[in-house]
Amino acid sequence: MNRLFRRLREATGILAGAFCATVGTFTSAPAQMPVDIELVLALDCSYSVDSEEFSLQVLGLSDAFRSPEVIRAIADGQFGRIGVSVIQWSNYQSQEQAIGWSLVTGQDSAIALSARIANMPRVTAEGATSISGALAAALDAFQRSPFSGSRRVIDVSGDGRNNSGPELAILRAQVLAQNITINGLAILNDVPTLDYYYRQQLIGGPAAFVIPANDYDDYVRAIRLKLLKEIRSFPISDSGDDETDDLAYLLSRPHMPPAQ
């Protein structure tokens, strides 16, 4: 009988040890990979954006990640890598993470992300313009990020003012409270003063800025300059003019051949 009790105690101890090891396995969170920036790219897919304009956003963003200057800016960072996610947004109920978190470490991974963006379908239902919804979706994306960024940035592209969901000021305050920067790319074809609205109502956080695009054709130029400004960790000049600053940056870098 005593031997039976001893064996039961031994078996119980083994099971308890196994249980603790299992619990430890499930409760120990994996370490997040450090990156220079966690960047959420939020693209406007509301009613005001037709299929051609959506395609121009996709083309511009895809081309930007093939740009030698953007690839060089990524390599110049402390870690030489960034984390990127793409969100499509329209009304407050319609935001989708179209491309999950992706690690970009150099030319090969940048071109791979470029190809994914180029083939990205429109997955968000058309609706009103909820910039506040875009910020809420970006916050959710950061909660699920596998990366730990030295900086966290939401890059909002759009052609209209917030007209759906909570007040923009509420979501903006929530984002800024988490030390996340909000930048804007204002497309001016429908609202010529949208860049002023973005400056006053949307952007915030360390080194926040707005870049205007005259229309969707101009988006291709604007998004490349915007990515350069966001990815690099320090300004090359401080002229106050976006294009002058970015030109100074480009001229300061060695020439790179176009990505194939």
PDB file of C-alpha atoms in Angstrom:
ATOM      1  CA  MET A   1       0.000   0.000   0.000  1.00  0.00           C
ATOM      2  CA  ASN A   2       2.813   2.416   0.898  1.00  0.00           C
ATOM      3  CA  ARG A   3       4.498   1.667  -2.414  1.00  0.00           C
ATOM      4  CA  LEU A   4       1.216   2.433  -4.195  1.00  0.00           C
ATOM      5  CA  PHE A   5       0.937   5.819  -2.462  1.00  0.00           C
ATOM      6  CA  ARG A   6       4.556   6.624  -3.301  1.00  0.00           C
ATOM      7  CA  ARG A   7       3.944   5.821  -6.973  1.00  0.00           C
ATOM      8  CA  LEU A   8       0.799   7.976  -6.980  1.00  0.00           C
ATOM      9  CA  ARG A   9       2.716  10.880  -5.426  1.00  0.00           C
ATOM     10  CA  GLU A  10       5.501  10.503  -7.983  1.00  0.00           C
ATOM     11  CA  ALA A  11       3.003  10.399 -10.857  1.00  0.00           C
ATOM     12  CA  THR A  12       1.192  13.446  -9.467  1.00  0.00           C
ATOM     13  CA  GLY A  13       4.487  15.325  -9.251  1.00  0.00           C
ATOM     14  CA  ILE A  14       5.333  14.479 -12.864  1.00  0.00           C
ATOM     15  CA  LEU A  15       1.899  15.633 -14.062  1.00  0.00           C
ATOM     16  CA  ALA A  16       2.144  18.843 -12.029  1.00  0.00           C
ATOM     17  CA  GLY A  17       5.572  19.575 -13.490  1.00  0.00           C
ATOM     18  CA  ALA A  18       4.303  18.945 -17.011  1.00  0.00           C
ATOM     19  CA  PHE A  19       1.291  21.202 -16.384  1.00  0.00           C
ATOM     20  CA  CYS A  20       3.506  24.040 -15.123  1.00  0.00           C
ATOM     21  CA  ALA A  21       5.808  23.666 -18.125  1.00  0.00           C
ATOM     22  CA  THR A  22       2.806  23.793 -20.465  1.00  0.00           C
ATOM     23  CA  VAL A  23       1.368  26.874 -18.770  1.00  0.00           C
ATOM     24  CA  GLY A  24       4.785  28.510 -18.961  1.00  0.00           C
ATOM     25  CA  THR A  25       4.922  27.783 -22.685  1.00  0.00           C
ATOM     26  CA  PHE A  26       1.556  29.407 -23.369  1.00  0.00           C
ATOM     27  CA  THR A  27       1.964  32.439 -21.102  1.00  0.00           C
ATOM     28  CA  SER A  28       5.462  33.398 -22.243  1.00  0.00           C
ATOM     29  CA  ALA A  29       5.011  35.896 -25.088  1.00  0.00           C
ATOM     30  CA  PRO A  30       7.555  35.738 -27.929  1.00  0.00           C
ATOM     31  CA  ALA A  31       9.982  38.644 -28.129  1.00  0.00           C
ATOM     32  CA  GLN A  32       9.036  41.226 -30.757  1.00  0.00           C
ATOM     33  CA  MET A  33      11.580  41.934 -33.495  1.00  0.00           C
ATOM     34  CA  PRO A  34      13.052  45.434 -33.217  1.00  0.00           C
ATOM     35  CA  VAL A  35      12.633  47.590 -36.327  1.00  0.00           C
ATOM     36  CA  ASP A  36      13.360  51.208 -37.145  1.00  0.00           C
ATOM     37  CA  ILE A  37       9.703  52.003 -37.788  1.00  0.00           C
ATOM     38  CA  GLU A  38       6.331  50.292 -37.627  1.00  0.00           C
ATOM     39  CA  LEU A  39       4.379  51.890 -40.462  1.00  0.00           C
ATOM     40  CA  VAL A  40       0.650  51.537 -41.119  1.00  0.00           C
ATOM     41  CA  LEU A  41      -0.299  52.786 -44.590  1.00  0.00           C
ATOM     42  CA  ALA A  42      -4.005  53.684 -44.627  1.00  0.00           C
ATOM     43  CA  LEU A  43      -5.532  54.079 -48.113  1.00  0.00           C
ATOM     44  CA  ASP A  44      -8.827  55.870 -48.776  1.00  0.00           C
ATOM     45  CA  CYS A  45     -11.404  53.550 -50.400  1.00  0.00           C
ATOM     46  CA  SER A  46     -14.521  55.652 -49.786  1.00  0.00           C
ATOM     47  CA  TYR A  47     -17.218  56.509 -52.363  1.00  0.00           C
ATOM     48  CA  SER A  48     -15.152  59.429 -53.650  1.00  0.00           C
ATOM     49  CA  VAL A  49     -12.383  57.064 -54.798  1.00  0.00           C
ATOM     50  CA  ASP A  50     -13.299  55.383 -58.086  1.00  0.00           C
ATOM     51  CA  SER A  51     -11.612  52.262 -59.457  1.00  0.00           C
ATOM     52  CA  GLU A  52      -9.066  54.231 -61.491  1.00  0.00           C
ATOM     53  CA  GLU A  53      -8.125  56.367 -58.489  1.00  0.00           C
ATOM     54  CA  PHE A  54      -7.774  53.279 -56.307  1.00  0.00           C
ATOM     55  CA  SER A  55      -5.490  51.761 -58.947  1.00  0.00           C
ATOM     56  CA  LEU A  56      -3.348  54.906 -58.940  1.00  0.00           C
ATOM     57  CA  GLN A  57      -2.948  54.660 -55.157  1.00  0.00           C
ATOM     58  CA  VAL A  58      -1.901  51.023 -55.506  1.00  0.00           C
ATOM     59  CA  LEU A  59       0.493  51.832 -58.361  1.00  0.00           C
ATOM     60  CA  GLY A  60       2.073  54.726 -56.487  1.00  0.00           C
ATOM     61  CA  LEU A  61       2.577  52.753 -53.292  1.00  0.00           C
ATOM     62  CA  SER A  62       3.928  49.744 -55.165  1.00  0.00           C
ATOM     63  CA  ASP A  63       6.371  51.876 -57.155  1.00  0.00           C
ATOM     64  CA  ALA A  64       7.542  53.636 -53.990  1.00  0.00           C
ATOM     65  CA  PHE A  65       8.797  50.398 -52.463  1.00  0.00           C
ATOM     66  CA  ARG A  66      10.777  49.676 -55.638  1.00  0.00           C
ATOM     67  CA  SER A  67      12.423  53.088 -55.463  1.00  0.00           C
ATOM     68  CA  PRO A  68      16.200  52.888 -54.912  1.00  0.00           C
ATOM     69  CA  GLU A  69      15.995  55.915 -52.610  1.00  0.00           C
ATOM     70  CA  VAL A  70      13.363  54.279 -50.397  1.00  0.00           C
ATOM     71  CA  ILE A  71      15.348  51.028 -50.280  1.00  0.00           C
ATOM     72  CA  ARG A  72      18.468  53.006 -49.340  1.00  0.00           C
ATOM     73  CA  ALA A  73      16.579  54.883 -46.616  1.00  0.00           C
ATOM     74  CA  ILE A  74      15.526  51.557 -45.083  1.00  0.00           C
ATOM     75  CA  ALA A  75      19.116  50.281 -45.155  1.00  0.00           C
ATOM     76  CA  ASP A  76      20.370  53.480 -43.501  1.00  0.00           C
ATOM     77  CA  GLY A  77      18.325  52.877 -40.338  1.00  0.00           C
ATOM     78  CA  GLN A  78      19.762  51.653 -37.053  1.00  0.00           C
ATOM     79  CA  PHE A  79      18.417  48.146 -37.631  1.00  0.00           C
ATOM     80  CA  GLY A  80      18.172  48.349 -41.414  1.00  0.00           C
ATOM     81  CA  ARG A  81      14.626  46.995 -41.412  1.00  0.00           C
ATOM     82  CA  ILE A  82      11.049  48.241 -41.077  1.00  0.00           C
ATOM     83  CA  GLY A  83       7.619  46.702 -40.467  1.00  0.00           C
ATOM     84  CA  VAL A  84       4.789  47.650 -42.837  1.00  0.00           C
ATOM     85  CA  SER A  85       1.047  46.976 -42.927  1.00  0.00           C
ATOM     86  CA  VAL A  86      -1.561  48.286 -45.401  1.00  0.00           C
ATOM     87  CA  ILE A  87      -5.119  49.180 -44.388  1.00  0.00           C
ATOM     88  CA  GLN A  88      -8.007  50.090 -46.682  1.00  0.00           C
ATOM     89  CA  TRP A  89     -10.685  52.297 -45.148  1.00  0.00           C
ATOM     90  CA  SER A  90     -13.994  53.972 -45.947  1.00  0.00           C
ATOM     91  CA  ASN A  91     -16.873  54.350 -43.447  1.00  0.00           C
ATOM     92  CA  TYR A  92     -16.524  53.507 -39.766  1.00  0.00           C
ATOM     93  CA  GLN A  93     -17.680  49.908 -40.274  1.00  0.00           C
ATOM     94  CA  SER A  94     -15.429  49.311 -43.294  1.00  0.00           C
ATOM     95  CA  GLN A  95     -11.736  49.043 -42.556  1.00  0.00           C
ATOM     96  CA  GLU A  96      -9.699  46.030 -43.607  1.00  0.00           C
ATOM     97  CA  GLN A  97      -6.057  45.080 -43.133  1.00  0.00           C
ATOM     98  CA  ALA A  98      -5.393  44.340 -46.790  1.00  0.00           C
ATOM     99  CA  ILE A  99      -1.739  43.400 -46.230  1.00  0.00           C
ATOM    100  CA  GLY A 100      -0.643  42.083 -42.860  1.00  0.00           C
ATOM    101  CA  TRP A 101       2.564  43.028 -41.128  1.00  0.00           C
ATOM    102  CA  SER A 102       5.517  42.545 -43.466  1.00  0.00           C
ATOM    103  CA  LEU A 103       9.232  42.831 -42.738  1.00  0.00           C
ATOM    104  CA  VAL A 104      11.290  44.860 -45.218  1.00  0.00           C
ATOM    105  CA  THR A 105      15.054  44.448 -44.839  1.00  0.00           C
ATOM    106  CA  GLY A 106      16.472  45.330 -48.239  1.00  0.00           C
ATOM    107  CA  GLN A 107      15.897  45.271 -51.974  1.00  0.00           C
ATOM    108  CA  ASP A 108      14.536  41.710 -52.240  1.00  0.00           C
ATOM    109  CA  SER A 109      11.937  42.090 -49.494  1.00  0.00           C
ATOM    110  CA  ALA A 110      11.030  45.609 -50.677  1.00  0.00           C
ATOM    111  CA  ILE A 111      10.372  44.316 -54.196  1.00  0.00           C
ATOM    112  CA  ALA A 112       8.384  41.397 -52.767  1.00  0.00           C
ATOM    113  CA  LEU A 113       6.187  43.826 -50.819  1.00  0.00           C
ATOM    114  CA  SER A 114       5.865  45.997 -53.925  1.00  0.00           C
ATOM    115  CA  ALA A 115       4.529  42.985 -55.847  1.00  0.00           C
ATOM    116  CA  ARG A 116       2.019  42.156 -53.104  1.00  0.00           C
ATOM    117  CA  ILE A 117       0.758  45.731 -53.125  1.00  0.00           C
ATOM    118  CA  ALA A 118       0.525  45.756 -56.935  1.00  0.00           C
ATOM    119  CA  ASN A 119      -1.719  42.671 -56.805  1.00  0.00           C
ATOM    120  CA  MET A 120      -3.793  43.900 -53.853  1.00  0.00           C
ATOM    121  CA  PRO A 121      -7.549  43.900 -54.602  1.00  0.00           C
ATOM    122  CA  ARG A 122      -9.987  46.425 -53.230  1.00  0.00           C
ATOM    123  CA  VAL A 123     -11.333  44.583 -50.175  1.00  0.00           C
ATOM    124  CA  THR A 124     -13.179  47.384 -48.363  1.00  0.00           C
ATOM    125  CA  ALA A 125     -16.797  48.216 -49.132  1.00  0.00           C
ATOM    126  CA  GLU A 126     -17.294  51.716 -50.513  1.00  0.00           C
ATOM    127  CA  GLY A 127     -18.807  54.111 -48.021  1.00  0.00           C
ATOM    128  CA  ALA A 128     -18.458  57.449 -46.290  1.00  0.00           C
ATOM    129  CA  THR A 129     -15.140  58.959 -45.211  1.00  0.00           C
ATOM    130  CA  SER A 130     -14.172  57.859 -41.705  1.00  0.00           C
ATOM    131  CA  ILE A 131     -10.640  58.982 -40.972  1.00  0.00           C
ATOM    132  CA  SER A 132     -11.416  58.256 -37.324  1.00  0.00           C
ATOM    133  CA  GLY A 133     -12.211  54.684 -38.363  1.00  0.00           C
ATOM    134  CA  ALA A 134      -8.874  54.463 -40.162  1.00  0.00           C
ATOM    135  CA  LEU A 135      -7.087  55.534 -36.979  1.00  0.00           C
ATOM    136  CA  ALA A 136      -9.034  52.969 -34.941  1.00  0.00           C
ATOM    137  CA  ALA A 137      -8.093  50.226 -37.405  1.00  0.00           C
ATOM    138  CA  ALA A 138      -4.450  51.298 -37.271  1.00  0.00           C
ATOM    139  CA  LEU A 139      -4.457  51.131 -33.471  1.00  0.00           C
ATOM    140  CA  ASP A 140      -5.808  47.596 -33.700  1.00  0.00           C
ATOM    141  CA  ALA A 141      -3.073  46.692 -36.184  1.00  0.00           C
ATOM    142  CA  PHE A 142      -0.385  47.966 -33.824  1.00  0.00           C
ATOM    143  CA  GLN A 143      -1.820  45.791 -31.051  1.00  0.00           C
ATOM    144  CA  ARG A 144      -1.217  42.737 -33.263  1.00  0.00           C
ATOM    145  CA  SER A 145       2.180  43.779 -34.614  1.00  0.00           C
ATOM    146  CA  PRO A 146       5.032  41.245 -34.321  1.00  0.00           C
ATOM    147  CA  PHE A 147       7.513  44.131 -34.314  1.00  0.00           C
ATOM    148  CA  SER A 148       8.824  46.629 -31.787  1.00  0.00           C
ATOM    149  CA  GLY A 149       9.482  49.873 -33.600  1.00  0.00           C
ATOM    150  CA  SER A 150      11.739  52.700 -32.503  1.00  0.00           C
ATOM    151  CA  ARG A 151       8.957  54.793 -34.031  1.00  0.00           C
ATOM    152  CA  ARG A 152       5.329  54.018 -34.837  1.00  0.00           C
ATOM    153  CA  VAL A 153       3.630  55.949 -37.633  1.00  0.00           C
ATOM    154  CA  ILE A 154       0.184  55.995 -39.250  1.00  0.00           C
ATOM    155  CA  ASP A 155       0.294  57.273 -42.834  1.00  0.00           C
ATOM    156  CA  VAL A 156      -3.208  58.405 -43.864  1.00  0.00           C
ATOM    157  CA  SER A 157      -3.907  59.031 -47.566  1.00  0.00           C
ATOM    158  CA  GLY A 158      -7.276  60.519 -48.475  1.00  0.00           C
ATOM    159  CA  ASP A 159      -9.265  63.016 -50.530  1.00  0.00           C
ATOM    160  CA  GLY A 160     -11.936  64.174 -48.060  1.00  0.00           C
ATOM    161  CA  ARG A 161     -12.787  65.261 -44.526  1.00  0.00           C
ATOM    162  CA  ASN A 162     -13.987  62.957 -41.769  1.00  0.00           C
ATOM    163  CA  ASN A 163     -17.782  62.513 -42.057  1.00  0.00           C
ATOM    164  CA  SER A 164     -18.449  59.113 -40.458  1.00  0.00           C
ATOM    165  CA  GLY A 165     -17.864  57.562 -37.058  1.00  0.00           C
ATOM    166  CA  PRO A 166     -16.573  59.270 -33.904  1.00  0.00           C
ATOM    167  CA  GLU A 167     -15.154  62.761 -33.945  1.00  0.00           C
ATOM    168  CA  LEU A 168     -11.687  62.738 -35.416  1.00  0.00           C
ATOM    169  CA  ALA A 169     -10.309  64.565 -32.368  1.00  0.00           C
ATOM    170  CA  ILE A 170     -11.254  61.635 -30.108  1.00  0.00           C
ATOM    171  CA  LEU A 171      -9.348  59.003 -32.087  1.00  0.00           C
ATOM    172  CA  ARG A 172      -6.482  61.381 -32.757  1.00  0.00           C
ATOM    173  CA  ALA A 173      -6.039  61.910 -29.014  1.00  0.00           C
ATOM    174  CA  GLN A 174      -6.055  58.147 -28.402  1.00  0.00           C
ATOM    175  CA  VAL A 175      -3.352  57.639 -31.016  1.00  0.00           C
ATOM    176  CA  LEU A 176      -1.136  60.455 -29.762  1.00  0.00           C
ATOM    177  CA  ALA A 177      -1.486  59.202 -26.168  1.00  0.00           C
ATOM    178  CA  GLN A 178       0.335  56.050 -27.289  1.00  0.00           C
ATOM    179  CA  ASN A 179       3.232  58.068 -28.755  1.00  0.00           C
ATOM    180  CA  ILE A 180       2.227  57.179 -32.315  1.00  0.00           C
ATOM    181  CA  THR A 181       2.788  59.769 -35.032  1.00  0.00           C
ATOM    182  CA  ILE A 182       0.043  60.556 -37.563  1.00  0.00           C
ATOM    183  CA  ASN A 183       1.126  61.859 -40.972  1.00  0.00           C
ATOM    184  CA  GLY A 184      -1.107  62.792 -43.879  1.00  0.00           C
ATOM    185  CA  LEU A 185      -1.088  62.675 -47.655  1.00  0.00           C
ATOM    186  CA  ALA A 186      -3.865  65.016 -48.748  1.00  0.00           C
ATOM    187  CA  ILE A 187      -5.175  64.466 -52.298  1.00  0.00           C
ATOM    188  CA  LEU A 188      -6.579  67.829 -53.382  1.00  0.00           C
ATOM    189  CA  ASN A 189      -8.690  66.977 -56.441  1.00  0.00           C
ATOM    190  CA  ASP A 190     -12.042  67.225 -54.573  1.00  0.00           C
ATOM    191  CA  VAL A 191     -11.138  69.486 -51.623  1.00  0.00           C
ATOM    192  CA  PRO A 192      -8.411  71.986 -52.610  1.00  0.00           C
ATOM    193  CA  THR A 193      -7.768  72.981 -48.976  1.00  0.00           C
ATOM    194  CA  LEU A 194      -7.629  69.432 -47.598  1.00  0.00           C
ATOM    195  CA  ASP A 195      -3.951  69.766 -46.684  1.00  0.00           C
ATOM    196  CA  TYR A 196      -4.856  72.583 -44.259  1.00  0.00           C
ATOM    197  CA  TYR A 197      -7.574  70.396 -42.729  1.00  0.00           C
ATOM    198  CA  TYR A 198      -5.063  67.567 -42.303  1.00  0.00           C
ATOM    199  CA  ARG A 199      -2.580  69.938 -40.634  1.00  0.00           C
ATOM    200  CA  GLN A 200      -5.140  71.335 -38.227  1.00  0.00           C
ATOM    201  CA  GLN A 201      -7.309  68.291 -37.482  1.00  0.00           C
ATOM    202  CA  LEU A 202      -5.362  65.101 -38.251  1.00  0.00           C
ATOM    203  CA  ILE A 203      -1.602  65.039 -37.956  1.00  0.00           C
ATOM    204  CA  GLY A 204       0.263  64.944 -34.663  1.00  0.00           C
ATOM    205  CA  GLY A 205       3.124  63.388 -32.780  1.00  0.00           C
ATOM    206  CA  PRO A 206       6.893  63.667 -33.179  1.00  0.00           C
ATOM    207  CA  ALA A 207       7.912  65.200 -36.535  1.00  0.00           C
ATOM    208  CA  ALA A 208       4.373  64.951 -37.967  1.00  0.00           C
ATOM    209  CA  PHE A 209       3.826  66.407 -41.433  1.00  0.00           C
ATOM    210  CA  VAL A 210       1.475  66.615 -44.430  1.00  0.00           C
ATOM    211  CA  ILE A 211       2.381  66.192 -48.086  1.00  0.00           C
ATOM    212  CA  PRO A 212      -0.225  67.378 -50.630  1.00  0.00           C
ATOM    213  CA  ALA A 213      -0.880  65.698 -53.974  1.00  0.00           C
ATOM    214  CA  ASN A 214      -2.676  67.787 -56.585  1.00  0.00           C
ATOM    215  CA  ASP A 215      -4.641  64.751 -57.788  1.00  0.00           C
ATOM    216  CA  TYR A 216      -4.336  60.970 -58.007  1.00  0.00           C
ATOM    217  CA  ASP A 217      -1.837  61.188 -60.859  1.00  0.00           C
ATOM    218  CA  ASP A 218       0.364  63.232 -58.522  1.00  0.00           C
ATOM    219  CA  TYR A 219      -0.036  60.625 -55.770  1.00  0.00           C
ATOM    220  CA  VAL A 220       2.757  58.533 -57.326  1.00  0.00           C
ATOM    221  CA  ARG A 221       5.243  61.343 -56.685  1.00  0.00           C
ATOM    222  CA  ALA A 222       3.844  62.312 -53.298  1.00  0.00           C
ATOM    223  CA  ILE A 223       3.797  58.862 -51.686  1.00  0.00           C
ATOM    224  CA  ARG A 224       7.439  58.225 -52.580  1.00  0.00           C
ATOM    225  CA  LEU A 225       8.511  61.505 -51.005  1.00  0.00           C
ATOM    226  CA  LYS A 226       6.331  60.781 -47.998  1.00  0.00           C
ATOM    227  CA  LEU A 227       7.836  57.335 -47.433  1.00  0.00           C
ATOM    228  CA  LEU A 228      11.331  58.810 -47.653  1.00  0.00           C
ATOM    229  CA  LYS A 229      10.486  61.397 -45.022  1.00  0.00           C
ATOM    230  CA  GLU A 230       8.896  58.798 -42.729  1.00  0.00           C
ATOM    231  CA  ILE A 231      11.539  56.087 -43.018  1.00  0.00           C
ATOM    232  CA  ARG A 232      14.659  58.154 -42.537  1.00  0.00           C
ATOM    233  CA  SER A 233      15.417  58.700 -38.877  1.00  0.00           C
ATOM    234  CA  PHE A 234      16.584  62.333 -39.087  1.00  0.00           C
ATOM    235  CA  PRO A 235      16.022  65.283 -41.434  1.00  0.00           C
ATOM    236  CA  ILE A 236      18.736  66.157 -43.914  1.00  0.00           C
ATOM    237  CA  SER A 237      17.600  69.767 -43.937  1.00  0.00           C
ATOM    238  CA  ASP A 238      14.955  71.770 -42.144  1.00  0.00           C
ATOM    239  CA  SER A 239      13.764  74.202 -44.769  1.00  0.00           C
ATOM    240  CA  GLY A 240      10.085  73.712 -43.963  1.00  0.00           C
ATOM    241  CA  ASP A 241       9.459  72.769 -47.581  1.00  0.00           C
ATOM    242  CA  ASP A 242       8.779  69.064 -48.093  1.00  0.00           C
ATOM    243  CA  GLU A 243      10.188  68.798 -51.609  1.00  0.00           C
ATOM    244  CA  THR A 244      13.305  70.829 -50.771  1.00  0.00           C
ATOM    245  CA  ASP A 245      14.003  68.599 -47.768  1.00  0.00           C
ATOM    246  CA  ASP A 246      13.560  65.446 -49.791  1.00  0.00           C
ATOM    247  CA  LEU A 247      15.667  66.749 -52.672  1.00  0.00           C
ATOM    248  CA  ALA A 248      18.452  67.467 -50.182  1.00  0.00           C
ATOM    249  CA  TYR A 249      18.150  63.913 -48.925  1.00  0.00           C
ATOM    250  CA  LEU A 250      18.303  62.408 -52.411  1.00  0.00           C
ATOM    251  CA  LEU A 251      21.322  64.496 -53.380  1.00  0.00           C
ATOM    252  CA  SER A 252      23.133  63.403 -50.219  1.00  0.00           C
ATOM    253  CA  ARG A 253      22.891  59.702 -51.081  1.00  0.00           C
ATOM    254  CA  PRO A 254      25.085  57.656 -53.449  1.00  0.00           C
ATOM    255  CA  HIS A 255      23.390  56.695 -56.694  1.00  0.00           C
ATOM    256  CA  MET A 256      21.624  53.341 -56.753  1.00  0.00           C
ATOM    257  CA  PRO A 257      20.543  51.585 -59.957  1.00  0.00           C
ATOM    258  CA  PRO A 258      16.776  51.069 -60.360  1.00  0.00           C
ATOM    259  CA  ALA A 259      15.399  47.880 -58.804  1.00  0.00           C
ATOM    260  CA  GLN A 260      14.616  45.195 -61.362  1.00  0.00           C
TER     261      GLN A 260
END
